[in-house]
GROMACS .gro file of N, CA and C in nm:
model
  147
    1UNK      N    1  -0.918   0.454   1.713
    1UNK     CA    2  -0.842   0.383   1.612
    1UNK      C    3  -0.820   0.477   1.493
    2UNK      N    4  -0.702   0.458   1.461
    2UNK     CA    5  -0.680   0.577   1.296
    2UNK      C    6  -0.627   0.503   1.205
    3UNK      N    7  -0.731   0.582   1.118
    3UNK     CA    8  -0.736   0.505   0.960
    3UNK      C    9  -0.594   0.537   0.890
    4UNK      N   10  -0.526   0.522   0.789
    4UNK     CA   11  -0.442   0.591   0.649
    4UNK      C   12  -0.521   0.557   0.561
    5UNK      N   13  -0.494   0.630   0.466
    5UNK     CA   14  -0.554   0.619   0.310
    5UNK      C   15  -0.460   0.625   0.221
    6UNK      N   16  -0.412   0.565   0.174
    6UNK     CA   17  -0.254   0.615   0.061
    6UNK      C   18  -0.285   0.558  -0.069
    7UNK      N   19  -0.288   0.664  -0.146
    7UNK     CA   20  -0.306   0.654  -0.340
    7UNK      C   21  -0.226   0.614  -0.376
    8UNK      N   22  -0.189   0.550  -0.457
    8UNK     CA   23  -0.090   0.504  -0.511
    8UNK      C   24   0.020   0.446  -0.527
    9UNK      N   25  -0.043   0.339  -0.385
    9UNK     CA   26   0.019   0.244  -0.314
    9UNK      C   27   0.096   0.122  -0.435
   10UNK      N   28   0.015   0.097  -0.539
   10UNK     CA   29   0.095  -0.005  -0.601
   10UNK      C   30   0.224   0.048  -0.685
   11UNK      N   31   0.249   0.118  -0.678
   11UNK     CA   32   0.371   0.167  -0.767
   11UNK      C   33   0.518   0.145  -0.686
   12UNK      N   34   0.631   0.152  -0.728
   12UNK     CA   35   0.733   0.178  -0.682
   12UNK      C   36   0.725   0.225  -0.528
   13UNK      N   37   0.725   0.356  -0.500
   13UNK     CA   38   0.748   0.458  -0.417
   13UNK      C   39   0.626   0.419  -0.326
   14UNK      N   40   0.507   0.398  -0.408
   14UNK     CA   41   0.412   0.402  -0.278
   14UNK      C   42   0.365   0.250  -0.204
   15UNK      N   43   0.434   0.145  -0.298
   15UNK     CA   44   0.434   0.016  -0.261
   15UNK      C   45   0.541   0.031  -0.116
   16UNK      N   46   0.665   0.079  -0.119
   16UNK     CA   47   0.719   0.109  -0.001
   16UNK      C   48   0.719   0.201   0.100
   17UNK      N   49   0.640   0.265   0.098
   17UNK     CA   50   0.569   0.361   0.148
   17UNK      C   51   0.444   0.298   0.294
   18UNK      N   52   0.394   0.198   0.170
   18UNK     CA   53   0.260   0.146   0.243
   18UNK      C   54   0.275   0.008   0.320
   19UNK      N   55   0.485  -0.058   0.273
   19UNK     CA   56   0.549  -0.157   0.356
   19UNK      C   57   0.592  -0.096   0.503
   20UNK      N   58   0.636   0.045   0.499
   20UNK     CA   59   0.635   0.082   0.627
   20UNK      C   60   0.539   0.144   0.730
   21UNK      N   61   0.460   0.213   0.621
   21UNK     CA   62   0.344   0.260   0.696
   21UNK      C   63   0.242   0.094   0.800
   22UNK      N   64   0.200  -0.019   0.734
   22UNK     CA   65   0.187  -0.118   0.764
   22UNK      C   66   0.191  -0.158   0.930
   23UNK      N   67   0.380  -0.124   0.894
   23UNK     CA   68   0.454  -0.122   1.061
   23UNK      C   69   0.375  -0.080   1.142
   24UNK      N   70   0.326   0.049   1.098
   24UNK     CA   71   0.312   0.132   1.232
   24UNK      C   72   0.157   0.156   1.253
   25UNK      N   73   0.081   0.115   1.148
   25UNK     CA   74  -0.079   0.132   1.142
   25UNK      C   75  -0.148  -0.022   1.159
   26UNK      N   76  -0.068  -0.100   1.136
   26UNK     CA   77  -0.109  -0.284   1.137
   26UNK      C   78  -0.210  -0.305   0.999
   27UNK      N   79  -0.337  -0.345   1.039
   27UNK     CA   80  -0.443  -0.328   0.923
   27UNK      C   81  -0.528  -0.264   0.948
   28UNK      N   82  -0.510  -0.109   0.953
   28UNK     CA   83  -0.619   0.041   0.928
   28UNK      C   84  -0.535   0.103   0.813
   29UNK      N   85  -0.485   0.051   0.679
   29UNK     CA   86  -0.427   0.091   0.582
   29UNK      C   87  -0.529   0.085   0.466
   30UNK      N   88  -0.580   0.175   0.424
   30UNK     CA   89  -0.661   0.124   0.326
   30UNK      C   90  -0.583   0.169   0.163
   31UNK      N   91  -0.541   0.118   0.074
   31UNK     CA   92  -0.492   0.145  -0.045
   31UNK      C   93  -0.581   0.156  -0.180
   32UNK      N   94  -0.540   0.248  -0.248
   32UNK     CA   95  -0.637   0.309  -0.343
   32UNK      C   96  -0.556   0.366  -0.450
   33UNK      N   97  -0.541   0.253  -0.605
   33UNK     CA   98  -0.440   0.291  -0.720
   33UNK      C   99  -0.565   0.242  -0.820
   34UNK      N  100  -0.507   0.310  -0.910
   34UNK     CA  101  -0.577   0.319  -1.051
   34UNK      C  102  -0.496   0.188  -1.113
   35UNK      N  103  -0.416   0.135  -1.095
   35UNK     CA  104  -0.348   0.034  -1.116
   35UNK      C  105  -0.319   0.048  -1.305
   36UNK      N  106  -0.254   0.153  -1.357
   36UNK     CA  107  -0.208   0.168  -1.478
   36UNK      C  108  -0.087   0.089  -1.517
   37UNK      N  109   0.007   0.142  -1.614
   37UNK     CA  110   0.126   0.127  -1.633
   37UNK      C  111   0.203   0.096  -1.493
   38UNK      N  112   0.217   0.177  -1.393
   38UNK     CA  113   0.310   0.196  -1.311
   38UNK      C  114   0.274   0.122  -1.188
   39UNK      N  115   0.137   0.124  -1.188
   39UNK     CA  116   0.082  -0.005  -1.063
   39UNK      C  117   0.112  -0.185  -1.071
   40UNK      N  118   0.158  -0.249  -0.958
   40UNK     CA  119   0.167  -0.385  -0.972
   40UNK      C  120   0.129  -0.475  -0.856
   41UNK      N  121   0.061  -0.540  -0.839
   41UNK     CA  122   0.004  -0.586  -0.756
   41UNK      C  123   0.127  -0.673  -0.648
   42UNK      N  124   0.175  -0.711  -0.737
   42UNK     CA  125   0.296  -0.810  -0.703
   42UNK      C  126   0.388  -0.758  -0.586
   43UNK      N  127   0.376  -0.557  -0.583
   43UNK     CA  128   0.450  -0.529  -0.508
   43UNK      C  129   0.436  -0.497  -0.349
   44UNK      N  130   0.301  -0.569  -0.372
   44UNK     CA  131   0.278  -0.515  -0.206
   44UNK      C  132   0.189  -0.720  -0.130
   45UNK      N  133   0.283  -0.825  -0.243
   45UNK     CA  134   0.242  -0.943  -0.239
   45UNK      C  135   0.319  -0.984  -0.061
   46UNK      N  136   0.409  -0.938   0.025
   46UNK     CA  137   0.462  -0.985   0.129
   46UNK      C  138   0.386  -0.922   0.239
   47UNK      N  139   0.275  -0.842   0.214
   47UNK     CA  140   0.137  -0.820   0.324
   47UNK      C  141   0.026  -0.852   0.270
   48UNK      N  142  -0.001  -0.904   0.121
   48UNK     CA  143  -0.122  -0.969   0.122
   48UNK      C  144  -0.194  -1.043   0.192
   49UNK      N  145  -0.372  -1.052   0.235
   49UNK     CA  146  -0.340  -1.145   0.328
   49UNK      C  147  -0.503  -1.194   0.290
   0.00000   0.00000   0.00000
């Protein structure tokens, strides 16, 4: 089984990033943001689960 790890998943770029990655990994995605200014939780709310 293979893991991803992707930083900076809540932002813009890596919120869609981690909508397609998703596709192809199912749930071995693990996400990891400092959640500042540019992080939003909201954007990765249609795979919350």
């Amino acid at each position: 089984m293979q893991r991803i790890l992707i930083t900076g998943g809540f932002g813009f770029i890596g919120s869609n990033f981690v909508l397609k990655q998703v596709q192809k990994f199912k749930n071995n995605c693990l996400i990891l943001d400092k959640l500042t200014y540019a992080g939003n939780i909201e954007n990765l709310a249609p795979i919350a689960d």
